[in-house]
């Protein structure tokens, strides 16, 4: 008995010689096509989409400008007191870390 490669069309299996006239198989996606698609870059951190612990952890690594942006977004959206209560402390730490020679006296 000869081997036939069955073709499935809308869930129905056909032998190649029994395929309806005019049928064209759908284009296949090759690995090359898939690998050329660029992932979308992530947008800016959204504090409303994260829990309190995640926001605080992010703020530890963010620079002063980003921390200010995130804290302002938090104040405009969820306004969680756990995060906003630490606003001054967080921003003061960022200002101190940003100045390389502050706090010292010349002389």
Backbone atoms as SQL, in Angstrom:
CREATE TABLE atoms (id INTEGER PRIMARY KEY, chain TEXT, resi INTEGER, resn TEXT, atom TEXT, x REAL, y REAL, z REAL);
INSERT INTO atoms VALUES
  (1, 'A', 1, 'UNK', 'N', 0.850, -1.172, 0.000),
  (2, 'A', 1, 'UNK', 'CA', 0.000, 0.000, 0.000),
  (3, 'A', 1, 'UNK', 'C', 0.899, 1.239, 0.000),
  (4, 'A', 2, 'UNK', 'N', 0.663, 2.190, -0.916),
  (5, 'A', 2, 'UNK', 'CA', 1.521, 3.372, -0.978),
  (6, 'A', 2, 'UNK', 'C', 1.269, 4.306, 0.197),
  (7, 'A', 3, 'UNK', 'N', 2.318, 5.024, 0.560),
  (8, 'A', 3, 'UNK', 'CA', 2.216, 6.010, 1.636),
  (9, 'A', 3, 'UNK', 'C', 1.703, 7.321, 1.050),
  (10, 'A', 4, 'UNK', 'N', 0.704, 7.908, 1.694),
  (11, 'A', 4, 'UNK', 'CA', 0.166, 9.190, 1.270),
  (12, 'A', 4, 'UNK', 'C', 0.388, 10.204, 2.369),
  (13, 'A', 5, 'UNK', 'N', 0.748, 11.395, 1.942),
  (14, 'A', 5, 'UNK', 'CA', 0.862, 12.471, 2.903),
  (15, 'A', 5, 'UNK', 'C', -0.501, 13.141, 2.961),
  (16, 'A', 6, 'UNK', 'N', -1.160, 13.005, 4.093),
  (17, 'A', 6, 'UNK', 'CA', -2.490, 13.546, 4.246),
  (18, 'A', 6, 'UNK', 'C', -2.417, 15.061, 4.431),
  (19, 'A', 7, 'UNK', 'N', -3.382, 15.763, 3.890),
  (20, 'A', 7, 'UNK', 'CA', -3.483, 17.208, 4.009),
  (21, 'A', 7, 'UNK', 'C', -4.746, 17.508, 4.806),
  (22, 'A', 8, 'UNK', 'N', -4.611, 18.317, 5.845),
  (23, 'A', 8, 'UNK', 'CA', -5.754, 18.663, 6.676),
  (24, 'A', 8, 'UNK', 'C', -6.259, 20.042, 6.274),
  (25, 'A', 9, 'UNK', 'N', -7.544, 20.110, 5.954),
  (26, 'A', 9, 'UNK', 'CA', -8.191, 21.371, 5.591),
  (27, 'A', 9, 'UNK', 'C', -9.425, 21.504, 6.473),
  (28, 'A', 10, 'UNK', 'N', -9.423, 22.527, 7.328),
  (29, 'A', 10, 'UNK', 'CA', -10.546, 22.758, 8.246),
  (30, 'A', 10, 'UNK', 'C', -10.905, 21.509, 9.054),
  (31, 'A', 11, 'UNK', 'N', -9.886, 20.797, 9.483),
  (32, 'A', 11, 'UNK', 'CA', -10.094, 19.640, 10.339),
  (33, 'A', 11, 'UNK', 'C', -10.410, 18.349, 9.595),
  (34, 'A', 12, 'UNK', 'N', -10.482, 18.397, 8.279),
  (35, 'A', 12, 'UNK', 'CA', -10.775, 17.206, 7.479),
  (36, 'A', 12, 'UNK', 'C', -9.507, 16.804, 6.750),
  (37, 'A', 13, 'UNK', 'N', -9.168, 15.508, 6.841),
  (38, 'A', 13, 'UNK', 'CA', -7.947, 15.001, 6.215),
  (39, 'A', 13, 'UNK', 'C', -8.249, 14.501, 4.806),
  (40, 'A', 14, 'UNK', 'N', -7.412, 14.940, 3.846),
  (41, 'A', 14, 'UNK', 'CA', -7.558, 14.560, 2.449),
  (42, 'A', 14, 'UNK', 'C', -6.271, 13.937, 1.957),
  (43, 'A', 15, 'UNK', 'N', -6.390, 12.979, 1.015),
  (44, 'A', 15, 'UNK', 'CA', -5.217, 12.524, 0.288),
  (45, 'A', 15, 'UNK', 'C', -4.894, 13.598, -0.726),
  (46, 'A', 16, 'UNK', 'N', -3.622, 13.736, -1.120),
  (47, 'A', 16, 'UNK', 'CA', -3.260, 14.810, -2.059),
  (48, 'A', 16, 'UNK', 'C', -4.109, 14.818, -3.330),
  (49, 'A', 17, 'UNK', 'N', -4.453, 13.651, -3.840),
  (50, 'A', 17, 'UNK', 'CA', -5.238, 13.620, -5.082),
  (51, 'A', 17, 'UNK', 'C', -6.714, 13.979, -4.862),
  (52, 'A', 18, 'UNK', 'N', -7.161, 14.017, -3.597),
  (53, 'A', 18, 'UNK', 'CA', -8.558, 14.329, -3.302),
  (54, 'A', 18, 'UNK', 'C', -8.773, 15.756, -2.789),
  (55, 'A', 19, 'UNK', 'N', -7.715, 16.552, -2.764),
  (56, 'A', 19, 'UNK', 'CA', -7.828, 17.932, -2.276),
  (57, 'A', 19, 'UNK', 'C', -8.746, 18.708, -3.218),
  (58, 'A', 20, 'UNK', 'N', -9.665, 19.511, -2.654),
  (59, 'A', 20, 'UNK', 'CA', -10.575, 20.290, -3.508),
  (60, 'A', 20, 'UNK', 'C', -9.808, 21.200, -4.469),
  (61, 'A', 21, 'UNK', 'N', -10.394, 21.411, -5.663),
  (62, 'A', 21, 'UNK', 'CA', -9.759, 22.251, -6.664),
  (63, 'A', 21, 'UNK', 'C', -9.641, 23.684, -6.171),
  (64, 'A', 22, 'UNK', 'N', -8.521, 24.313, -6.478),
  (65, 'A', 22, 'UNK', 'CA', -8.309, 25.700, -6.111),
  (66, 'A', 22, 'UNK', 'C', -7.765, 25.905, -4.708),
  (67, 'A', 23, 'UNK', 'N', -7.578, 24.808, -3.968),
  (68, 'A', 23, 'UNK', 'CA', -7.056, 24.951, -2.609),
  (69, 'A', 23, 'UNK', 'C', -5.575, 25.305, -2.668),
  (70, 'A', 24, 'UNK', 'N', -5.201, 26.341, -1.897),
  (71, 'A', 24, 'UNK', 'CA', -3.783, 26.682, -1.747),
  (72, 'A', 24, 'UNK', 'C', -3.459, 26.625, -0.262),
  (73, 'A', 25, 'UNK', 'N', -2.408, 25.929, 0.087),
  (74, 'A', 25, 'UNK', 'CA', -2.067, 25.817, 1.509),
  (75, 'A', 25, 'UNK', 'C', -1.667, 27.180, 2.070),
  (76, 'A', 26, 'UNK', 'N', -1.932, 27.401, 3.361),
  (77, 'A', 26, 'UNK', 'CA', -1.547, 28.674, 3.970),
  (78, 'A', 26, 'UNK', 'C', -0.028, 28.787, 4.032),
  (79, 'A', 27, 'UNK', 'N', 0.455, 30.015, 3.997),
  (80, 'A', 27, 'UNK', 'CA', 1.900, 30.240, 4.078),
  (81, 'A', 27, 'UNK', 'C', 2.389, 29.819, 5.451),
  (82, 'A', 28, 'UNK', 'N', 3.519, 29.165, 5.464),
  (83, 'A', 28, 'UNK', 'CA', 4.085, 28.726, 6.733),
  (84, 'A', 28, 'UNK', 'C', 5.024, 29.785, 7.269),
  (85, 'A', 29, 'UNK', 'N', 5.041, 29.929, 8.583),
  (86, 'A', 29, 'UNK', 'CA', 5.972, 30.854, 9.226),
  (87, 'A', 29, 'UNK', 'C', 7.267, 30.106, 9.484),
  (88, 'A', 30, 'UNK', 'N', 8.327, 30.636, 8.951),
  (89, 'A', 30, 'UNK', 'CA', 9.619, 29.985, 9.122),
  (90, 'A', 30, 'UNK', 'C', 10.304, 30.536, 10.370),
  (91, 'A', 31, 'UNK', 'N', 11.242, 29.789, 10.915),
  (92, 'A', 31, 'UNK', 'CA', 11.987, 30.309, 12.065),
  (93, 'A', 31, 'UNK', 'C', 12.670, 31.631, 11.766),
  (94, 'A', 32, 'UNK', 'N', 13.092, 31.841, 10.525),
  (95, 'A', 32, 'UNK', 'CA', 13.736, 33.105, 10.167),
  (96, 'A', 32, 'UNK', 'C', 12.741, 34.254, 10.343),
  (97, 'A', 33, 'UNK', 'N', 11.506, 34.050, 9.931),
  (98, 'A', 33, 'UNK', 'CA', 10.488, 35.089, 10.089),
  (99, 'A', 33, 'UNK', 'C', 10.258, 35.384, 11.563),
  (100, 'A', 34, 'UNK', 'N', 10.216, 34.359, 12.360),
  (101, 'A', 34, 'UNK', 'CA', 9.981, 34.555, 13.779),
  (102, 'A', 34, 'UNK', 'C', 11.147, 35.257, 14.458),
  (103, 'A', 35, 'UNK', 'N', 12.360, 34.927, 14.056),
  (104, 'A', 35, 'UNK', 'CA', 13.521, 35.494, 14.735),
  (105, 'A', 35, 'UNK', 'C', 13.776, 36.947, 14.353),
  (106, 'A', 36, 'UNK', 'N', 13.227, 37.410, 13.227),
  (107, 'A', 36, 'UNK', 'CA', 13.453, 38.788, 12.828),
  (108, 'A', 36, 'UNK', 'C', 12.489, 39.750, 13.504),
  (109, 'A', 37, 'UNK', 'N', 11.487, 39.247, 14.175),
  (110, 'A', 37, 'UNK', 'CA', 10.571, 40.132, 14.872),
  (111, 'A', 37, 'UNK', 'C', 11.256, 40.691, 16.107),
  (112, 'A', 38, 'UNK', 'N', 11.248, 41.999, 16.227),
  (113, 'A', 38, 'UNK', 'CA', 11.889, 42.650, 17.354),
  (114, 'A', 38, 'UNK', 'C', 10.916, 42.740, 18.519),
  (115, 'A', 39, 'UNK', 'N', 11.355, 42.388, 19.712),
  (116, 'A', 39, 'UNK', 'CA', 10.471, 42.549, 20.862),
  (117, 'A', 39, 'UNK', 'C', 10.257, 44.031, 21.139),
  (118, 'A', 40, 'UNK', 'N', 9.072, 44.336, 21.636),
  (119, 'A', 40, 'UNK', 'CA', 8.801, 45.734, 21.951),
  (120, 'A', 40, 'UNK', 'C', 9.551, 46.097, 23.228),
  (121, 'A', 41, 'UNK', 'N', 10.228, 47.228, 23.235),
  (122, 'A', 41, 'UNK', 'CA', 10.960, 47.606, 24.439),
  (123, 'A', 41, 'UNK', 'C', 9.983, 47.956, 25.554),
  (124, 'A', 42, 'UNK', 'N', 10.355, 47.626, 26.771),
  (125, 'A', 42, 'UNK', 'CA', 9.450, 47.949, 27.873),
  (126, 'A', 42, 'UNK', 'C', 9.359, 49.452, 28.055),
  (127, 'A', 43, 'UNK', 'N', 8.199, 49.900, 28.474),
  (128, 'A', 43, 'UNK', 'CA', 7.995, 51.324, 28.716),
  (129, 'A', 43, 'UNK', 'C', 8.535, 51.703, 30.078),
  (130, 'A', 44, 'UNK', 'N', 8.281, 52.924, 30.483),
  (131, 'A', 44, 'UNK', 'CA', 8.743, 53.356, 31.802),
  (132, 'A', 44, 'UNK', 'C', 8.017, 52.577, 32.900),
  (133, 'A', 45, 'UNK', 'N', 8.657, 52.482, 34.042),
  (134, 'A', 45, 'UNK', 'CA', 8.098, 51.736, 35.170),
  (135, 'A', 45, 'UNK', 'C', 6.763, 52.357, 35.570),
  (136, 'A', 46, 'UNK', 'N', 5.748, 51.521, 35.733),
  (137, 'A', 46, 'UNK', 'CA', 4.418, 51.981, 36.120),
  (138, 'A', 46, 'UNK', 'C', 4.137, 51.503, 37.540),
  (139, 'A', 47, 'UNK', 'N', 4.163, 52.410, 38.524),
  (140, 'A', 47, 'UNK', 'CA', 3.959, 51.978, 39.901),
  (141, 'A', 47, 'UNK', 'C', 2.560, 51.432, 40.169),
  (142, 'A', 48, 'UNK', 'N', 1.577, 51.842, 39.380),
  (143, 'A', 48, 'UNK', 'CA', 0.213, 51.353, 39.613),
  (144, 'A', 48, 'UNK', 'C', 0.063, 49.883, 39.233),
  (145, 'A', 49, 'UNK', 'N', 0.983, 49.366, 38.422),
  (146, 'A', 49, 'UNK', 'CA', 0.921, 47.970, 37.999),
  (147, 'A', 49, 'UNK', 'C', 1.758, 47.061, 38.899),
  (148, 'A', 50, 'UNK', 'N', 2.364, 47.625, 39.935),
  (149, 'A', 50, 'UNK', 'CA', 3.250, 46.839, 40.803),
  (150, 'A', 50, 'UNK', 'C', 2.811, 46.977, 42.254),
  (151, 'A', 51, 'UNK', 'N', 3.209, 46.009, 43.043),
  (152, 'A', 51, 'UNK', 'CA', 2.918, 46.042, 44.471),
  (153, 'A', 51, 'UNK', 'C', 3.839, 47.014, 45.196),
  (154, 'A', 52, 'UNK', 'N', 3.511, 47.271, 46.446),
  (155, 'A', 52, 'UNK', 'CA', 4.283, 48.221, 47.247),
  (156, 'A', 52, 'UNK', 'C', 5.749, 47.798, 47.327),
  (157, 'A', 53, 'UNK', 'N', 6.006, 46.531, 47.621),
  (158, 'A', 53, 'UNK', 'CA', 7.393, 46.059, 47.745),
  (159, 'A', 53, 'UNK', 'C', 8.163, 46.234, 46.439),
  (160, 'A', 54, 'UNK', 'N', 7.504, 45.952, 45.309),
  (161, 'A', 54, 'UNK', 'CA', 8.172, 46.091, 44.013),
  (162, 'A', 54, 'UNK', 'C', 8.478, 47.554, 43.717),
  (163, 'A', 55, 'UNK', 'N', 7.565, 48.454, 44.053),
  (164, 'A', 55, 'UNK', 'CA', 7.798, 49.879, 43.818),
  (165, 'A', 55, 'UNK', 'C', 8.963, 50.363, 44.671),
  (166, 'A', 56, 'UNK', 'N', 8.976, 49.992, 45.945),
  (167, 'A', 56, 'UNK', 'CA', 10.063, 50.421, 46.828),
  (168, 'A', 56, 'UNK', 'C', 11.406, 49.852, 46.370),
  (169, 'A', 57, 'UNK', 'N', 11.406, 48.612, 45.915),
  (170, 'A', 57, 'UNK', 'CA', 12.650, 48.010, 45.417),
  (171, 'A', 57, 'UNK', 'C', 13.130, 48.742, 44.167),
  (172, 'A', 58, 'UNK', 'N', 12.202, 49.105, 43.288),
  (173, 'A', 58, 'UNK', 'CA', 12.578, 49.843, 42.082),
  (174, 'A', 58, 'UNK', 'C', 13.144, 51.212, 42.447),
  (175, 'A', 59, 'UNK', 'N', 12.522, 51.869, 43.407),
  (176, 'A', 59, 'UNK', 'CA', 12.978, 53.205, 43.812),
  (177, 'A', 59, 'UNK', 'C', 14.382, 53.179, 44.402),
  (178, 'A', 60, 'UNK', 'N', 14.784, 52.065, 44.994),
  (179, 'A', 60, 'UNK', 'CA', 16.146, 51.949, 45.534),
  (180, 'A', 60, 'UNK', 'C', 17.193, 52.025, 44.432),
  (181, 'A', 61, 'UNK', 'N', 16.862, 51.524, 43.248),
  (182, 'A', 61, 'UNK', 'CA', 17.838, 51.485, 42.162),
  (183, 'A', 61, 'UNK', 'C', 17.693, 52.643, 41.180),
  (184, 'A', 62, 'UNK', 'N', 16.595, 53.375, 41.259),
  (185, 'A', 62, 'UNK', 'CA', 16.348, 54.460, 40.306),
  (186, 'A', 62, 'UNK', 'C', 17.168, 55.698, 40.662),
  (187, 'A', 63, 'UNK', 'N', 17.472, 56.503, 39.643),
  (188, 'A', 63, 'UNK', 'CA', 18.158, 57.768, 39.917),
  (189, 'A', 63, 'UNK', 'C', 17.136, 58.803, 40.404),
  (190, 'A', 64, 'UNK', 'N', 17.616, 59.995, 40.744),
  (191, 'A', 64, 'UNK', 'CA', 16.753, 61.017, 41.339),
  (192, 'A', 64, 'UNK', 'C', 15.598, 61.397, 40.409),
  (193, 'A', 65, 'UNK', 'N', 15.876, 61.594, 39.131),
  (194, 'A', 65, 'UNK', 'CA', 14.845, 61.993, 38.165),
  (195, 'A', 65, 'UNK', 'C', 13.773, 60.916, 38.025),
  (196, 'A', 66, 'UNK', 'N', 14.210, 59.661, 37.893),
  (197, 'A', 66, 'UNK', 'CA', 13.262, 58.555, 37.744),
  (198, 'A', 66, 'UNK', 'C', 12.473, 58.351, 39.033),
  (199, 'A', 67, 'UNK', 'N', 13.123, 58.465, 40.175),
  (200, 'A', 67, 'UNK', 'CA', 12.424, 58.312, 41.455),
  (201, 'A', 67, 'UNK', 'C', 11.354, 59.383, 41.607),
  (202, 'A', 68, 'UNK', 'N', 11.667, 60.606, 41.213),
  (203, 'A', 68, 'UNK', 'CA', 10.681, 61.691, 41.275),
  (204, 'A', 68, 'UNK', 'C', 9.500, 61.402, 40.359),
  (205, 'A', 69, 'UNK', 'N', 9.778, 60.915, 39.149),
  (206, 'A', 69, 'UNK', 'CA', 8.715, 60.592, 38.204),
  (207, 'A', 69, 'UNK', 'C', 7.801, 59.502, 38.748),
  (208, 'A', 70, 'UNK', 'N', 8.405, 58.447, 39.301),
  (209, 'A', 70, 'UNK', 'CA', 7.624, 57.331, 39.835),
  (210, 'A', 70, 'UNK', 'C', 6.804, 57.772, 41.045),
  (211, 'A', 71, 'UNK', 'N', 7.405, 58.558, 41.925),
  (212, 'A', 71, 'UNK', 'CA', 6.674, 59.030, 43.105),
  (213, 'A', 71, 'UNK', 'C', 5.527, 59.970, 42.710),
  (214, 'A', 72, 'UNK', 'N', 5.729, 60.801, 41.704),
  (215, 'A', 72, 'UNK', 'CA', 4.654, 61.666, 41.217),
  (216, 'A', 72, 'UNK', 'C', 3.527, 60.838, 40.600),
  (217, 'A', 73, 'UNK', 'N', 3.894, 59.811, 39.831),
  (218, 'A', 73, 'UNK', 'CA', 2.881, 58.932, 39.238),
  (219, 'A', 73, 'UNK', 'C', 2.100, 58.202, 40.323),
  (220, 'A', 74, 'UNK', 'N', 2.790, 57.783, 41.368),
  (221, 'A', 74, 'UNK', 'CA', 2.130, 57.117, 42.493),
  (222, 'A', 74, 'UNK', 'C', 1.160, 58.074, 43.180),
  (223, 'A', 75, 'UNK', 'N', 1.572, 59.307, 43.379),
  (224, 'A', 75, 'UNK', 'CA', 0.703, 60.297, 44.030),
  (225, 'A', 75, 'UNK', 'C', -0.524, 60.593, 43.190),
  (226, 'A', 76, 'UNK', 'N', -0.378, 60.590, 41.868),
  (227, 'A', 76, 'UNK', 'CA', -1.497, 60.873, 40.976),
  (228, 'A', 76, 'UNK', 'C', -2.451, 59.706, 40.834),
  (229, 'A', 77, 'UNK', 'N', -1.984, 58.486, 41.081),
  (230, 'A', 77, 'UNK', 'CA', -2.829, 57.315, 40.830),
  (231, 'A', 77, 'UNK', 'C', -3.318, 56.677, 42.128),
  (232, 'A', 78, 'UNK', 'N', -2.547, 55.780, 42.688),
  (233, 'A', 78, 'UNK', 'CA', -3.004, 55.022, 43.856),
  (234, 'A', 78, 'UNK', 'C', -2.777, 55.743, 45.177),
  (235, 'A', 79, 'UNK', 'N', -1.761, 56.561, 45.246),
  (236, 'A', 79, 'UNK', 'CA', -1.440, 57.350, 46.450),
  (237, 'A', 79, 'UNK', 'C', -1.347, 56.475, 47.702),
  (238, 'A', 80, 'UNK', 'N', -0.560, 55.420, 47.598),
  (239, 'A', 80, 'UNK', 'CA', -0.387, 54.522, 48.749),
  (240, 'A', 80, 'UNK', 'C', 0.516, 55.182, 49.782),
  (241, 'A', 81, 'UNK', 'N', 0.027, 55.258, 50.996),
  (242, 'A', 81, 'UNK', 'CA', 0.744, 55.970, 52.057),
  (243, 'A', 81, 'UNK', 'C', 2.075, 55.307, 52.406),
  (244, 'A', 82, 'UNK', 'N', 2.181, 54.007, 52.222),
  (245, 'A', 82, 'UNK', 'CA', 3.435, 53.310, 52.511),
  (246, 'A', 82, 'UNK', 'C', 4.556, 53.828, 51.620),
  (247, 'A', 83, 'UNK', 'N', 4.232, 54.130, 50.388),
  (248, 'A', 83, 'UNK', 'CA', 5.235, 54.627, 49.440),
  (249, 'A', 83, 'UNK', 'C', 5.418, 56.131, 49.599),
  (250, 'A', 84, 'UNK', 'N', 4.306, 56.859, 49.604),
  (251, 'A', 84, 'UNK', 'CA', 4.400, 58.322, 49.664),
  (252, 'A', 84, 'UNK', 'C', 4.932, 58.817, 51.002),
  (253, 'A', 85, 'UNK', 'N', 4.760, 58.032, 52.057),
  (254, 'A', 85, 'UNK', 'CA', 5.301, 58.409, 53.355),
  (255, 'A', 85, 'UNK', 'C', 6.823, 58.406, 53.377),
  (256, 'A', 86, 'UNK', 'N', 7.435, 57.697, 52.418),
  (257, 'A', 86, 'UNK', 'CA', 8.903, 57.624, 52.339),
  (258, 'A', 86, 'UNK', 'C', 9.461, 58.535, 51.247),
  (259, 'A', 87, 'UNK', 'N', 8.622, 59.381, 50.666),
  (260, 'A', 87, 'UNK', 'CA', 9.041, 60.226, 49.545),
  (261, 'A', 87, 'UNK', 'C', 10.256, 61.086, 49.886),
  (262, 'A', 88, 'UNK', 'N', 10.170, 61.837, 50.962),
  (263, 'A', 88, 'UNK', 'CA', 11.269, 62.741, 51.320),
  (264, 'A', 88, 'UNK', 'C', 12.545, 61.967, 51.622),
  (265, 'A', 89, 'UNK', 'N', 12.406, 60.835, 52.307),
  (266, 'A', 89, 'UNK', 'CA', 13.569, 59.995, 52.638),
  (267, 'A', 89, 'UNK', 'C', 14.231, 59.459, 51.361),
  (268, 'A', 90, 'UNK', 'N', 13.409, 59.006, 50.433),
  (269, 'A', 90, 'UNK', 'CA', 13.937, 58.447, 49.179),
  (270, 'A', 90, 'UNK', 'C', 14.640, 59.525, 48.365),
  (271, 'A', 91, 'UNK', 'N', 13.978, 60.672, 48.213),
  (272, 'A', 91, 'UNK', 'CA', 14.572, 61.743, 47.404),
  (273, 'A', 91, 'UNK', 'C', 15.816, 62.335, 48.057),
  (274, 'A', 92, 'UNK', 'N', 15.819, 62.419, 49.402),
  (275, 'A', 92, 'UNK', 'CA', 17.012, 62.923, 50.094),
  (276, 'A', 92, 'UNK', 'C', 18.197, 61.986, 49.877),
  (277, 'A', 93, 'UNK', 'N', 17.933, 60.682, 49.885),
  (278, 'A', 93, 'UNK', 'CA', 19.005, 59.709, 49.654),
  (279, 'A', 93, 'UNK', 'C', 19.533, 59.819, 48.221),
  (280, 'A', 94, 'UNK', 'N', 18.633, 60.101, 47.272),
  (281, 'A', 94, 'UNK', 'CA', 19.059, 60.240, 45.876),
  (282, 'A', 94, 'UNK', 'C', 19.884, 61.510, 45.681),
  (283, 'A', 95, 'UNK', 'N', 19.507, 62.587, 46.352),
  (284, 'A', 95, 'UNK', 'CA', 20.269, 63.831, 46.237),
  (285, 'A', 95, 'UNK', 'C', 21.655, 63.670, 46.834),
  (286, 'A', 96, 'UNK', 'N', 21.752, 62.986, 47.969),
  (287, 'A', 96, 'UNK', 'CA', 23.047, 62.758, 48.603),
  (288, 'A', 96, 'UNK', 'C', 23.929, 61.851, 47.778),
  (289, 'A', 97, 'UNK', 'N', 23.329, 60.858, 47.120),
  (290, 'A', 97, 'UNK', 'CA', 24.107, 59.934, 46.303),
  (291, 'A', 97, 'UNK', 'C', 24.540, 60.562, 45.005),
  (292, 'A', 98, 'UNK', 'N', 23.779, 61.553, 44.511),
  (293, 'A', 98, 'UNK', 'CA', 24.109, 62.194, 43.252),
  (294, 'A', 98, 'UNK', 'C', 25.238, 63.170, 43.333),
  (295, 'A', 99, 'UNK', 'N', 25.478, 63.768, 44.490),
  (296, 'A', 99, 'UNK', 'CA', 26.545, 64.750, 44.653),
  (297, 'A', 99, 'UNK', 'C', 27.817, 64.046, 45.063),
  (298, 'A', 100, 'UNK', 'N', 28.825, 64.142, 44.229),
  (299, 'A', 100, 'UNK', 'CA', 30.070, 63.445, 44.519),
  (300, 'A', 100, 'UNK', 'C', 30.895, 64.110, 45.591),
  (301, 'A', 101, 'UNK', 'N', 30.789, 65.461, 45.747),
  (302, 'A', 101, 'UNK', 'CA', 31.649, 66.139, 46.703),
  (303, 'A', 101, 'UNK', 'C', 30.868, 66.930, 47.739),
  (304, 'A', 102, 'UNK', 'N', 29.575, 66.669, 47.884),
  (305, 'A', 102, 'UNK', 'CA', 28.807, 67.426, 48.868),
  (306, 'A', 102, 'UNK', 'C', 29.111, 66.921, 50.268),
  (307, 'A', 103, 'UNK', 'N', 28.938, 67.806, 51.237),
  (308, 'A', 103, 'UNK', 'CA', 29.140, 67.401, 52.617),
  (309, 'A', 103, 'UNK', 'C', 30.553, 67.613, 53.111),
  (310, 'A', 104, 'UNK', 'N', 31.495, 67.801, 52.205),
  (311, 'A', 104, 'UNK', 'CA', 32.873, 68.009, 52.629),
  (312, 'A', 104, 'UNK', 'C', 33.193, 69.480, 52.660),
  (313, 'A', 105, 'UNK', 'N', 34.235, 69.824, 53.376),
  (314, 'A', 105, 'UNK', 'CA', 34.670, 71.212, 53.436),
  (315, 'A', 105, 'UNK', 'C', 35.977, 71.356, 52.690),
  (316, 'A', 106, 'UNK', 'N', 36.101, 72.458, 52.019),
  (317, 'A', 106, 'UNK', 'CA', 37.338, 72.706, 51.261),
  (318, 'A', 106, 'UNK', 'C', 38.405, 73.205, 52.224),
  (319, 'A', 107, 'UNK', 'N', 39.555, 72.769, 52.054),
  (320, 'A', 107, 'UNK', 'CA', 40.529, 73.377, 52.923),
  (321, 'A', 107, 'UNK', 'C', 41.654, 72.567, 53.222);
